[in-house]
Tab-separated table of C-alpha atoms and ligand atoms in Angstrom:
chain	number	residue	atom	x	y	z
J	116	UNK	CA	126.120	87.283	93.968
J	117	UNK	CA	125.912	85.392	97.392
J	118	UNK	CA	128.600	84.543	98.672
J	119	UNK	CA	127.220	81.652	100.481
J	120	UNK	CA	125.860	78.240	99.360
J	121	UNK	CA	122.331	79.258	96.627
J	122	UNK	CA	119.454	77.249	97.106
J	123	UNK	CA	118.195	77.201	92.905
J	124	UNK	CA	121.335	76.553	91.975
J	125	UNK	CA	121.177	74.410	88.567
J	126	UNK	CA	118.111	74.593	88.016
J	127	UNK	CA	115.614	75.710	85.617
J	128	UNK	CA	113.236	78.016	85.921
J	129	UNK	CA	110.213	79.974	83.522
J	130	UNK	CA	108.896	83.089	84.513
J	131	UNK	CA	106.120	84.008	81.513
J	132	UNK	CA	105.882	88.529	82.136
J	133	UNK	CA	108.861	88.101	82.955
J	134	UNK	CA	109.837	91.708	81.509
J	135	UNK	CA	108.233	93.957	83.669
J	136	UNK	CA	107.201	94.001	87.631
J	137	UNK	CA	106.184	90.625	89.299
J	138	UNK	CA	107.660	88.628	87.208
J	139	UNK	CA	110.740	90.544	86.312
J	140	UNK	CA	111.145	90.577	90.211
J	141	UNK	CA	110.649	86.999	90.828
J	142	UNK	CA	113.213	86.802	88.483
J	143	UNK	CA	115.734	88.376	89.891
J	144	UNK	CA	115.117	87.039	93.523
J	145	UNK	CA	115.562	83.805	92.209
J	146	UNK	CA	118.243	84.436	89.564
J	147	UNK	CA	119.831	85.309	93.318
J	148	UNK	CA	119.791	81.534	94.212
J	149	UNK	CA	121.328	80.626	91.330
J	150	UNK	CA	118.699	79.780	89.346
J	151	UNK	CA	118.953	79.044	85.661
J	152	UNK	CA	116.817	80.977	83.558
J	153	UNK	CA	114.013	81.153	80.600
J	154	UNK	CA	113.253	85.204	80.905
J	155	UNK	CA	109.578	85.852	79.071
J	156	UNK	CA	107.652	89.077	77.579
J	157	UNK	CA	106.895	90.779	74.796
J	158	UNK	CA	110.081	92.907	74.986
J	159	UNK	CA	111.415	93.064	71.158
J	160	UNK	CA	114.214	91.043	70.528
J	161	UNK	CA	117.138	92.501	70.803
J	162	UNK	CA	115.650	94.342	74.073
J	163	UNK	CA	114.812	90.523	75.333
J	164	UNK	CA	118.230	89.361	74.886
J	165	UNK	CA	119.975	92.037	76.610
J	166	UNK	CA	117.925	91.631	79.197
J	167	UNK	CA	118.728	87.990	79.304
J	168	UNK	CA	122.215	88.364	78.955
J	169	UNK	CA	122.284	91.297	82.294
J	170	UNK	CA	120.928	88.639	83.442
J	171	UNK	CA	123.649	85.997	82.771
J	172	UNK	CA	126.167	88.609	83.771
J	173	UNK	CA	125.300	89.848	86.808
J	174	UNK	CA	123.966	86.469	88.274
J	175	UNK	CA	126.183	84.429	87.462
J	176	UNK	CA	123.328	82.059	85.332
J	177	UNK	CA	121.808	80.785	81.870
J	178	UNK	CA	119.070	82.128	80.707
J	179	UNK	CA	117.224	82.541	77.901
J	180	UNK	CA	114.736	85.161	76.398
J	181	UNK	CA	111.360	84.181	74.415
J	182	UNK	CA	108.888	87.510	73.299
J	183	UNK	CA	106.259	84.543	72.211
J	184	UNK	CA	102.669	85.577	72.571
J	185	UNK	CA	101.138	84.135	74.550
J	186	UNK	CA	97.436	85.034	73.155
J	187	UNK	CA	99.134	82.009	70.330
J	188	UNK	CA	99.666	78.383	71.370
J	189	UNK	CA	101.405	77.070	68.605
J	190	UNK	CA	104.186	80.318	69.844
J	191	UNK	CA	103.761	79.012	73.978
J	192	UNK	CA	104.416	75.632	72.435
J	193	UNK	CA	107.724	76.576	70.289
J	194	UNK	CA	109.415	78.996	73.145
J	195	UNK	CA	108.614	76.103	75.667
J	196	UNK	CA	110.825	73.159	74.177
J	197	UNK	CA	113.236	75.943	72.614
J	198	UNK	CA	114.079	77.583	75.840
J	199	UNK	CA	113.801	72.999	77.584
J	200	UNK	CA	116.749	72.382	74.878
J	201	UNK	CA	118.649	75.920	75.331
J	202	UNK	CA	119.060	75.101	78.946
J	203	UNK	CA	118.588	71.640	79.578
J	204	UNK	CA	115.099	71.329	81.611
J	205	UNK	CA	112.336	73.053	83.153
J	206	UNK	CA	112.351	73.130	86.906
J	207	UNK	CA	109.828	76.160	87.934
J	208	UNK	CA	106.941	76.831	86.080
J	209	UNK	CA	105.992	80.188	86.610
J	210	UNK	CA	103.209	81.287	85.005
J	211	UNK	CA	102.990	85.443	85.857
J	212	UNK	CA	102.247	87.318	82.784
J	213	UNK	CA	98.883	88.665	82.513
J	214	UNK	CA	96.694	91.906	81.089
J	215	UNK	CA	94.063	93.822	82.996
J	216	UNK	CA	90.889	96.055	80.922
J	217	UNK	CA	88.143	96.867	82.803
J	218	UNK	CA	84.889	97.729	81.622
J	219	UNK	CA	81.336	96.562	83.180
J	220	UNK	CA	79.588	92.627	81.599
J	221	UNK	CA	77.319	94.530	78.917
J	222	UNK	CA	79.761	96.794	78.003
J	223	UNK	CA	82.657	94.312	77.714
J	224	UNK	CA	85.071	93.922	74.447
J	225	UNK	CA	85.016	90.545	72.691
J	226	UNK	CA	88.073	91.218	71.661
J	227	UNK	CA	89.978	91.650	75.508
J	228	UNK	CA	87.432	89.055	76.520
J	229	UNK	CA	89.812	86.850	74.408
J	230	UNK	CA	93.163	88.074	75.084
J	231	UNK	CA	92.495	88.291	78.589
J	232	UNK	CA	91.376	84.140	78.944
J	233	UNK	CA	93.724	83.907	76.607
J	234	UNK	CA	96.535	84.713	78.995
J	235	UNK	CA	95.869	85.079	81.503
J	236	UNK	CA	94.436	81.245	81.646
J	237	UNK	CA	94.395	79.340	78.502
J	238	UNK	CA	98.540	80.122	78.336
J	239	UNK	CA	99.094	78.236	81.755
J	240	UNK	CA	97.477	74.919	80.105
J	241	UNK	CA	99.652	75.363	77.390
J	242	UNK	CA	103.177	75.177	79.602
J	243	UNK	CA	101.319	73.310	82.425
J	244	UNK	CA	101.118	70.195	79.575
J	245	UNK	CA	104.721	71.112	78.311
J	246	UNK	CA	106.460	70.936	81.682
J	247	UNK	CA	104.350	68.034	83.867
J	248	UNK	CA	106.496	65.587	81.793
J	249	UNK	CA	109.539	67.383	81.704
J	250	UNK	CA	110.001	67.312	85.478
J	251	UNK	CA	107.626	64.066	85.936
J	252	UNK	CA	111.168	63.402	84.564
J	253	UNK	CA	113.156	64.194	87.061
J	254	UNK	CA	109.956	64.195	90.094
J	255	UNK	CA	110.333	67.269	91.089
J	256	UNK	CA	108.567	70.425	89.794
J	257	UNK	CA	107.616	73.671	91.508
J	258	UNK	CA	103.627	75.094	89.398
J	259	UNK	CA	103.582	78.968	90.576
J	260	UNK	CA	100.606	80.743	89.299
J	261	UNK	CA	100.406	84.061	89.927
J	262	UNK	CA	96.506	84.473	89.726
J	263	UNK	CA	94.749	87.792	91.964
J	264	UNK	CA	92.720	88.165	94.781
J	265	UNK	CA	89.825	88.371	91.985
J	266	UNK	CA	90.782	84.655	91.591
J	267	UNK	CA	88.843	84.360	94.953
J	268	UNK	CA	86.324	86.989	95.361
J	269	UNK	CA	84.776	88.907	92.705
J	270	UNK	CA	85.241	93.145	92.053
J	271	UNK	CA	82.220	95.054	89.439
J	272	UNK	CA	83.974	96.122	86.041
J	273	UNK	CA	86.507	92.657	86.049
J	274	UNK	CA	84.645	89.899	84.572
J	275	UNK	CA	87.347	88.609	81.840
J	276	UNK	CA	89.986	89.175	85.483
J	277	UNK	CA	87.807	87.572	87.622
J	278	UNK	CA	86.270	84.616	85.889
J	279	UNK	CA	90.524	83.602	84.114
J	280	UNK	CA	92.334	83.986	87.795
J	281	UNK	CA	89.075	81.505	89.318
J	282	UNK	CA	89.719	79.314	86.461
J	283	UNK	CA	93.929	79.580	87.289
J	284	UNK	CA	92.249	78.907	91.273
J	285	UNK	CA	90.436	75.550	89.864
J	286	UNK	CA	93.278	74.811	87.351
J	287	UNK	CA	95.988	75.080	90.265
J	288	UNK	CA	93.955	72.757	92.107
J	289	UNK	CA	93.180	69.874	89.737
J	290	UNK	CA	97.223	69.669	88.970
J	291	UNK	CA	98.305	69.751	91.795
J	292	UNK	CA	96.270	66.140	92.988
J	293	UNK	CA	96.902	65.245	89.259
J	294	UNK	CA	100.859	65.337	89.792
J	295	UNK	CA	100.799	65.044	93.435
J	296	UNK	CA	103.013	61.335	93.976
J	297	UNK	CA	105.350	62.775	91.592
J	298	UNK	CA	106.999	64.975	93.457
J	299	UNK	CA	105.532	68.061	91.900
J	300	UNK	CA	103.535	70.824	94.054
J	301	UNK	CA	101.217	73.412	92.925
J	302	UNK	CA	99.994	76.152	93.981
J	303	UNK	CA	98.502	79.562	93.495
J	304	UNK	CA	99.368	83.455	94.643
J	305	UNK	CA	96.739	85.475	95.027
J	306	UNK	CA	98.337	88.935	95.699
J	307	UNK	CA	96.369	92.257	96.198
J	308	UNK	CA	97.331	95.532	95.280
J	309	UNK	CA	101.331	95.342	94.214
J	310	UNK	CA	103.102	98.371	92.461
J	311	UNK	CA	103.548	97.943	89.033
J	312	UNK	CA	102.847	99.025	85.537
J	313	UNK	CA	99.888	97.026	85.379
J	314	UNK	CA	97.702	98.840	87.872
J	315	UNK	CA	97.920	103.023	86.624
J	316	UNK	CA	94.596	102.629	83.661
J	317	UNK	CA	92.554	101.440	87.320
J	318	UNK	CA	94.663	104.405	89.122
J	319	UNK	CA	94.413	107.144	86.292
J	320	UNK	CA	90.900	106.705	85.647
J	321	UNK	CA	90.265	107.134	89.431
J	322	UNK	CA	92.067	110.218	89.547
J	323	UNK	CA	89.938	111.185	86.105
J	324	UNK	CA	86.959	110.767	87.470
J	325	UNK	CA	86.589	111.700	91.252
J	326	UNK	CA	89.328	114.694	90.349
J	327	UNK	CA	92.124	113.431	93.008
J	328	UNK	CA	95.966	113.746	91.852
J	329	UNK	CA	97.771	110.790	91.389
J	330	UNK	CA	99.081	110.099	95.086
J	331	UNK	CA	95.829	110.508	96.298
J	332	UNK	CA	94.247	108.306	93.207
J	333	UNK	CA	96.292	104.922	94.278
J	334	UNK	CA	95.438	105.945	97.653
J	335	UNK	CA	91.875	105.151	98.107
J	336	UNK	CA	91.519	102.851	94.980
J	337	UNK	CA	94.234	100.392	97.648
J	338	UNK	CA	91.364	101.252	100.365
J	339	UNK	CA	88.836	100.772	99.149
J	340	UNK	CA	88.864	97.040	98.919
J	341	UNK	CA	93.079	96.376	100.962
J	342	UNK	CA	92.922	96.747	104.863
J	343	UNK	CA	96.736	96.933	104.300
J	344	UNK	CA	96.855	100.959	103.534
J	345	UNK	CA	100.093	100.692	101.116
J	346	UNK	CA	100.487	98.656	98.187
J	347	UNK	CA	103.124	95.047	98.174
J	348	UNK	CA	106.546	95.393	96.316
J	349	UNK	CA	107.024	93.242	93.468
J	350	UNK	CA	109.405	91.384	95.383
J	351	UNK	CA	107.300	90.579	98.021
J	352	UNK	CA	105.813	88.081	96.275
J	353	UNK	CA	109.087	86.604	94.338
J	354	UNK	CA	110.211	86.026	98.047
J	355	UNK	CA	107.137	83.908	98.499
J	356	UNK	CA	107.574	81.663	95.590
J	357	UNK	CA	110.691	81.097	95.893
J	358	UNK	CA	109.414	79.445	99.671
J	359	UNK	CA	107.044	77.761	97.960
J	360	UNK	CA	110.759	76.458	95.706
J	361	UNK	CA	111.764	74.726	98.945
J	362	UNK	CA	111.701	71.762	100.428
J	363	UNK	CA	109.991	73.180	103.715
J	364	UNK	CA	107.001	73.585	101.374
J	365	UNK	CA	107.240	69.910	99.950
J	366	UNK	CA	104.061	69.691	101.355
J	367	UNK	CA	102.024	72.870	100.173
J	368	UNK	CA	100.147	72.075	96.983
J	369	UNK	CA	96.759	72.552	95.419
J	370	UNK	CA	97.013	75.644	97.688
J	371	UNK	CA	95.313	78.758	96.554
J	372	UNK	CA	98.018	81.225	98.596
J	373	UNK	CA	96.479	84.576	99.660
J	374	UNK	CA	99.186	87.160	99.634
J	375	UNK	CA	95.882	90.585	100.694
J	376	UNK	CA	97.260	92.992	102.627
J	377	UNK	CA	93.926	91.075	104.300
J	378	UNK	CA	91.743	91.575	101.756
J	379	UNK	CA	89.714	88.344	101.486
J	380	UNK	CA	90.160	88.914	105.476
J	381	UNK	CA	87.077	90.458	105.967
L	542	LIG	P1	102.697	93.684	83.868
L	542	LIG	O1	103.459	94.900	85.226
L	542	LIG	O2	101.768	94.911	83.138
L	542	LIG	O3	103.472	92.598	83.535
L	542	LIG	C1	103.063	91.670	82.885
L	542	LIG	C2	103.496	90.781	82.721
L	542	LIG	O4	103.231	90.246	81.603
L	542	LIG	C3	104.679	91.353	81.344
L	542	LIG	O5	105.820	91.006	81.413
L	542	LIG	C4	104.222	91.917	79.778
L	542	LIG	O6	105.068	91.720	78.689
L	542	LIG	C5	103.621	90.014	79.432
L	542	LIG	N1	102.657	90.258	78.683
L	542	LIG	C6	101.109	90.618	78.616
L	542	LIG	N2	100.851	90.280	77.602
L	542	LIG	C7	101.830	89.743	76.638
L	542	LIG	C8	101.651	88.673	76.227
L	542	LIG	N3	100.500	88.913	75.280
L	542	LIG	N4	102.027	87.423	75.623
L	542	LIG	C9	103.446	87.304	76.167
L	542	LIG	N5	103.810	88.021	77.526
L	542	LIG	C10	103.785	89.011	77.854
L	542	LIG	O7	101.684	93.383	85.037
L	542	LIG	P2	101.753	92.722	86.871
L	542	LIG	O8	101.241	93.428	87.297
L	542	LIG	O9	103.304	92.181	87.002
L	542	LIG	O10	101.234	91.072	86.794
L	542	LIG	C11	101.718	89.987	86.655
L	542	LIG	C12	100.870	88.990	87.063
L	542	LIG	O11	100.797	89.400	88.255
L	542	LIG	C13	99.589	88.780	86.068
L	542	LIG	O12	98.987	87.349	86.232
L	542	LIG	C14	98.738	90.274	86.794
L	542	LIG	O13	97.274	89.496	86.733
L	542	LIG	C15	98.768	89.615	88.505
L	542	LIG	N6	98.481	90.762	89.959
L	542	LIG	C16	98.940	92.064	89.331
L	542	LIG	C17	98.513	92.915	90.557
L	542	LIG	C18	98.825	94.015	90.492
L	542	LIG	O14	98.286	94.176	91.458
L	542	LIG	N7	99.494	94.217	89.495
L	542	LIG	C19	97.508	91.116	91.805
L	542	LIG	C20	97.198	90.211	91.945
L	542	LIG	C21	97.694	89.699	90.451
L	542	LIG	P3	105.792	93.400	78.391
L	542	LIG	O15	105.497	94.304	79.223
L	542	LIG	O16	107.240	93.326	77.435
L	542	LIG	O17	104.325	94.163	77.406
């Protein structure tokens, strides 16, 4: 715990998919600033409760955990209601949970399409719909959608992912203009490659198809499109989200902010 004034003391943040990768790192960054947290991911209940207890003890915050499956709207509604009741509010909503599947559009399995649209896009509609009235009452709120560089540009074999991420960029803009007079900002962060478990399968696919070792495959995957020849650290996304929660960022809304090592500058 830091010794000085913590910038999010007393606030409540909800981060979907905060048991891994970007979500977990963002939870740590917010917790360091005293933010009480509604943690969420598909962990078994006992492991999730233990993660929440560890956060509470380490950062001196209040926590709540849910393993609601985001493919089911009624589970989302239940977990949002329970989390808000347990911690008293939702001031910061970070729609982060996401999955990936790569295949050509002709071969794309319907089940994967439906899951990606449900988890990467529709779940944000459901969480936003429940969080906005709570934030509007306080006339303060921060909604941050973790989109992707694939919300701005396309890559082959990512039909569902690109459709969902472009969709979340559109959703971000609409909610931003609807909520602008209520003290709520709504933005999307669009990362390039970030070092998390989500991309392992893609690295393995490059390694297998080109006969490369894991590290060379990883390097080739990153540098194929991203000028910065390294993956981002998940914590860098968390620090960016923290900035968007600050008073200095109150004029930033409806923006889709690339954090992509120059990918979309080309
Ligand atoms: P990750 O490490 O795989 O984490 C994904 C999180 O989503 C996990 O907490 C996972 O829970 C949760 N989740 C997955 N399916 C779920 C479901 N049906 N219901 C509830 N929760 C579910 O991935 P990440 O890389 O941190 O990705 C986070 C976000 O960043 C995603 O939206 C992704 O598209 C975006 N992003 C990632 C990159 C990158 O290069 N990694 C780049 C741009 C954007 P469990 O782990 O408990 O199963």
